[in-house]
Amino acid sequence: MNIFLDILIVALVAYFVFAIRRTLKMSRTSVGLIEKYENDKLNPQLIEEIFSAIQDDVFLRKIFKRHNATKRDISRLHAKLMKWGDFRKYNRYVPITSFFNVSTLEYLLEHKNDDAKSLTEKMMNHFHF
């Protein structure tokens, strides 16, 4: 029984470390893109970098594949979010940060045909704007 508990504790610690590292990596990537494109928000390279970051993450890539999403979807969603959410609050910027969170990416891809205002409001509520 003690061996089972030891293995369980090691597994939980390993999962916790993996989750924290992944979260910090996504946060670092998001903040880096926000700072890099702060004065060039419509640069097409931003969409490429968001797409690349999504493909590099296990969980985001899984969501992306499940919805058969493309770079064009990212571009359209980014444009919708820019229309109503083009402002920054600390290290959060709705048109970028929304793509780096599992729940927000899932919502965006499920509702990609919704109007820009409702998508942006949902993202702003999620990030406590």
C-alpha positions as protocol buffer text, in pm:
chain_id: "A"
residue {
  index: 1
  type: MET
  ca { x: 0 y: 0 z: 0 }
}
residue {
  index: 2
  type: ASN
  ca { x: 287 y: 238 z: 78 }
}
residue {
  index: 3
  type: ILE
  ca { x: 441 y: 175 z: -264 }
}
residue {
  index: 4
  type: PHE
  ca { x: 110 y: 258 z: -432 }
}
residue {
  index: 5
  type: LEU
  ca { x: 85 y: 587 z: -239 }
}
residue {
  index: 6
  type: ASP
  ca { x: 447 y: 672 z: -322 }
}
residue {
  index: 7
  type: ILE
  ca { x: 383 y: 612 z: -692 }
}
residue {
  index: 8
  type: LEU
  ca { x: 63 y: 816 z: -676 }
}
residue {
  index: 9
  type: ILE
  ca { x: 242 y: 1108 z: -510 }
}
residue {
  index: 10
  type: VAL
  ca { x: 525 y: 1098 z: -765 }
}
residue {
  index: 11
  type: ALA
  ca { x: 272 y: 1089 z: -1050 }
}
residue {
  index: 12
  type: LEU
  ca { x: 79 y: 1383 z: -906 }
}
residue {
  index: 13
  type: VAL
  ca { x: 396 y: 1587 z: -857 }
}
residue {
  index: 14
  type: ALA
  ca { x: 508 y: 1509 z: -1213 }
}
residue {
  index: 15
  type: TYR
  ca { x: 168 y: 1612 z: -1350 }
}
residue {
  index: 16
  type: PHE
  ca { x: 173 y: 1932 z: -1143 }
}
residue {
  index: 17
  type: VAL
  ca { x: 521 y: 2023 z: -1267 }
}
residue {
  index: 18
  type: PHE
  ca { x: 420 y: 1952 z: -1628 }
}
residue {
  index: 19
  type: ALA
  ca { x: 104 y: 2164 z: -1594 }
}
residue {
  index: 20
  type: ILE
  ca { x: 287 y: 2457 z: -1434 }
}
residue {
  index: 21
  type: ARG
  ca { x: 564 y: 2451 z: -1697 }
}
residue {
  index: 22
  type: ARG
  ca { x: 306 y: 2440 z: -1978 }
}
residue {
  index: 23
  type: THR
  ca { x: 109 y: 2728 z: -1827 }
}
residue {
  index: 24
  type: LEU
  ca { x: 419 y: 2941 z: -1781 }
}
residue {
  index: 25
  type: LYS
  ca { x: 532 y: 2866 z: -2137 }
}
residue {
  index: 26
  type: MET
  ca { x: 195 y: 2968 z: -2282 }
}
residue {
  index: 27
  type: SER
  ca { x: 189 y: 3282 z: -2070 }
}
residue {
  index: 28
  type: ARG
  ca { x: 545 y: 3372 z: -2173 }
}
residue {
  index: 29
  type: THR
  ca { x: 459 y: 3315 z: -2540 }
}
residue {
  index: 30
  type: SER
  ca { x: 143 y: 3522 z: -2517 }
}
residue {
  index: 31
  type: VAL
  ca { x: 311 y: 3814 z: -2339 }
}
residue {
  index: 32
  type: GLY
  ca { x: 602 y: 3799 z: -2584 }
}
residue {
  index: 33
  type: LEU
  ca { x: 366 y: 3829 z: -2880 }
}
residue {
  index: 34
  type: ILE
  ca { x: 172 y: 4110 z: -2714 }
}
residue {
  index: 35
  type: GLU
  ca { x: 491 y: 4309 z: -2660 }
}
residue {
  index: 36
  type: LYS
  ca { x: 636 y: 4226 z: -3002 }
}
residue {
  index: 37
  type: TYR
  ca { x: 324 y: 4329 z: -3196 }
}
residue {
  index: 38
  type: GLU
  ca { x: 199 y: 4605 z: -2967 }
}
residue {
  index: 39
  type: ASN
  ca { x: 258 y: 4870 z: -3234 }
}
residue {
  index: 40
  type: ASP
  ca { x: 200 y: 4643 z: -3536 }
}
residue {
  index: 41
  type: LYS
  ca { x: -122 y: 4461 z: -3447 }
}
residue {
  index: 42
  type: LEU
  ca { x: -226 y: 4381 z: -3803 }
}
residue {
  index: 43
  type: ASN
  ca { x: 103 y: 4222 z: -3908 }
}
residue {
  index: 44
  type: PRO
  ca { x: 28 y: 3888 z: -4084 }
}
residue {
  index: 45
  type: GLN
  ca { x: 334 y: 3737 z: -3912 }
}
residue {
  index: 46
  type: LEU
  ca { x: 137 y: 3753 z: -3585 }
}
residue {
  index: 47
  type: ILE
  ca { x: -112 y: 3496 z: -3717 }
}
residue {
  index: 48
  type: GLU
  ca { x: 179 y: 3274 z: -3823 }
}
residue {
  index: 49
  type: GLU
  ca { x: 331 y: 3291 z: -3475 }
}
residue {
  index: 50
  type: ILE
  ca { x: -3 y: 3221 z: -3304 }
}
residue {
  index: 51
  type: PHE
  ca { x: -55 y: 2922 z: -3533 }
}
residue {
  index: 52
  type: SER
  ca { x: 297 y: 2798 z: -3463 }
}
residue {
  index: 53
  type: ALA
  ca { x: 248 y: 2828 z: -3086 }
}
residue {
  index: 54
  type: ILE
  ca { x: -80 y: 2636 z: -3108 }
}
residue {
  index: 55
  type: GLN
  ca { x: 90 y: 2359 z: -3305 }
}
residue {
  index: 56
  type: ASP
  ca { x: 370 y: 2339 z: -3047 }
}
residue {
  index: 57
  type: ASP
  ca { x: 133 y: 2282 z: -2754 }
}
residue {
  index: 58
  type: VAL
  ca { x: -17 y: 1937 z: -2699 }
}
residue {
  index: 59
  type: PHE
  ca { x: -355 y: 2050 z: -2566 }
}
residue {
  index: 60
  type: LEU
  ca { x: -410 y: 2341 z: -2803 }
}
residue {
  index: 61
  type: ARG
  ca { x: -310 y: 2132 z: -3105 }
}
residue {
  index: 62
  type: LYS
  ca { x: -562 y: 1867 z: -3003 }
}
residue {
  index: 63
  type: ILE
  ca { x: -843 y: 2124 z: -2989 }
}
residue {
  index: 64
  type: PHE
  ca { x: -729 y: 2273 z: -3319 }
}
residue {
  index: 65
  type: LYS
  ca { x: -739 y: 1934 z: -3492 }
}
residue {
  index: 66
  type: ARG
  ca { x: -1074 y: 1838 z: -3338 }
}
residue {
  index: 67
  type: HIS
  ca { x: -1234 y: 2144 z: -3499 }
}
residue {
  index: 68
  type: ASN
  ca { x: -1045 y: 2106 z: -3829 }
}
residue {
  index: 69
  type: ALA
  ca { x: -927 y: 2463 z: -3787 }
}
residue {
  index: 70
  type: THR
  ca { x: -687 y: 2641 z: -4021 }
}
residue {
  index: 71
  type: LYS
  ca { x: -472 y: 2954 z: -4021 }
}
residue {
  index: 72
  type: ARG
  ca { x: -760 y: 3124 z: -4198 }
}
residue {
  index: 73
  type: ASP
  ca { x: -984 y: 3053 z: -3897 }
}
residue {
  index: 74
  type: ILE
  ca { x: -723 y: 3206 z: -3667 }
}
residue {
  index: 75
  type: SER
  ca { x: -701 y: 3509 z: -3893 }
}
residue {
  index: 76
  type: ARG
  ca { x: -1079 y: 3558 z: -3903 }
}
residue {
  index: 77
  type: LEU
  ca { x: -1116 y: 3513 z: -3528 }
}
residue {
  index: 78
  type: HIS
  ca { x: -829 y: 3754 z: -3465 }
}
residue {
  index: 79
  type: ALA
  ca { x: -997 y: 4014 z: -3688 }
}
residue {
  index: 80
  type: LYS
  ca { x: -1326 y: 3971 z: -3500 }
}
residue {
  index: 81
  type: LEU
  ca { x: -1155 y: 4009 z: -3165 }
}
residue {
  index: 82
  type: MET
  ca { x: -966 y: 4317 z: -3287 }
}
residue {
  index: 83
  type: LYS
  ca { x: -1292 y: 4491 z: -3376 }
}
residue {
  index: 84
  type: TRP
  ca { x: -1420 y: 4514 z: -3017 }
}
residue {
  index: 85
  type: GLY
  ca { x: -1130 y: 4409 z: -2797 }
}
residue {
  index: 86
  type: ASP
  ca { x: -834 y: 4612 z: -2918 }
}
residue {
  index: 87
  type: PHE
  ca { x: -697 y: 4715 z: -2579 }
}
residue {
  index: 88
  type: ARG
  ca { x: -452 y: 4578 z: -2330 }
}
residue {
  index: 89
  type: LYS
  ca { x: -495 y: 4516 z: -1959 }
}
residue {
  index: 90
  type: TYR
  ca { x: -165 y: 4430 z: -1793 }
}
residue {
  index: 91
  type: ASN
  ca { x: -36 y: 4117 z: -1970 }
}
residue {
  index: 92
  type: ARG
  ca { x: -368 y: 4035 z: -2132 }
}
residue {
  index: 93
  type: TYR
  ca { x: -475 y: 4140 z: -2476 }
}
residue {
  index: 94
  type: VAL
  ca { x: -792 y: 3968 z: -2595 }
}
residue {
  index: 95
  type: PRO
  ca { x: -699 y: 3926 z: -2967 }
}
residue {
  index: 96
  type: ILE
  ca { x: -383 y: 3735 z: -2871 }
}
residue {
  index: 97
  type: THR
  ca { x: -433 y: 3588 z: -2523 }
}
residue {
  index: 98
  type: SER
  ca { x: -758 y: 3415 z: -2626 }
}
residue {
  index: 99
  type: PHE
  ca { x: -568 y: 3170 z: -2845 }
}
residue {
  index: 100
  type: PHE
  ca { x: -338 y: 3048 z: -2565 }
}
residue {
  index: 101
  type: ASN
  ca { x: -596 y: 2917 z: -2323 }
}
residue {
  index: 102
  type: VAL
  ca { x: -761 y: 2578 z: -2370 }
}
residue {
  index: 103
  type: SER
  ca { x: -1113 y: 2686 z: -2276 }
}
residue {
  index: 104
  type: THR
  ca { x: -1107 y: 3010 z: -2476 }
}
residue {
  index: 105
  type: LEU
  ca { x: -962 y: 2846 z: -2787 }
}
residue {
  index: 106
  type: GLU
  ca { x: -1227 y: 2575 z: -2763 }
}
residue {
  index: 107
  type: TYR
  ca { x: -1501 y: 2838 z: -2736 }
}
residue {
  index: 108
  type: LEU
  ca { x: -1365 y: 3045 z: -3024 }
}
residue {
  index: 109
  type: LEU
  ca { x: -1344 y: 2748 z: -3258 }
}
residue {
  index: 110
  type: GLU
  ca { x: -1690 y: 2620 z: -3161 }
}
residue {
  index: 111
  type: HIS
  ca { x: -1843 y: 2964 z: -3218 }
}
residue {
  index: 112
  type: LYS
  ca { x: -1625 y: 3089 z: -3501 }
}
residue {
  index: 113
  type: ASN
  ca { x: -1931 y: 3198 z: -3700 }
}
residue {
  index: 114
  type: ASP
  ca { x: -2075 y: 3413 z: -3418 }
}
residue {
  index: 115
  type: ASP
  ca { x: -2064 y: 3789 z: -3442 }
}
residue {
  index: 116
  type: ALA
  ca { x: -1755 y: 3979 z: -3330 }
}
residue {
  index: 117
  type: LYS
  ca { x: -1917 y: 4153 z: -3035 }
}
residue {
  index: 118
  type: SER
  ca { x: -2046 y: 3838 z: -2864 }
}
residue {
  index: 119
  type: LEU
  ca { x: -1712 y: 3658 z: -2910 }
}
residue {
  index: 120
  type: THR
  ca { x: -1520 y: 3952 z: -2770 }
}
residue {
  index: 121
  type: GLU
  ca { x: -1756 y: 3993 z: -2475 }
}
residue {
  index: 122
  type: LYS
  ca { x: -1717 y: 3625 z: -2387 }
}
residue {
  index: 123
  type: MET
  ca { x: -1336 y: 3652 z: -2400 }
}
residue {
  index: 124
  type: MET
  ca { x: -1338 y: 3973 z: -2197 }
}
residue {
  index: 125
  type: ASN
  ca { x: -1554 y: 3810 z: -1932 }
}
residue {
  index: 126
  type: HIS
  ca { x: -1320 y: 3512 z: -1921 }
}
residue {
  index: 127
  type: PHE
  ca { x: -1014 y: 3733 z: -1869 }
}
residue {
  index: 128
  type: HIS
  ca { x: -1197 y: 3966 z: -1624 }
}
residue {
  index: 129
  type: PHE
  ca { x: -1180 y: 4285 z: -1829 }
}
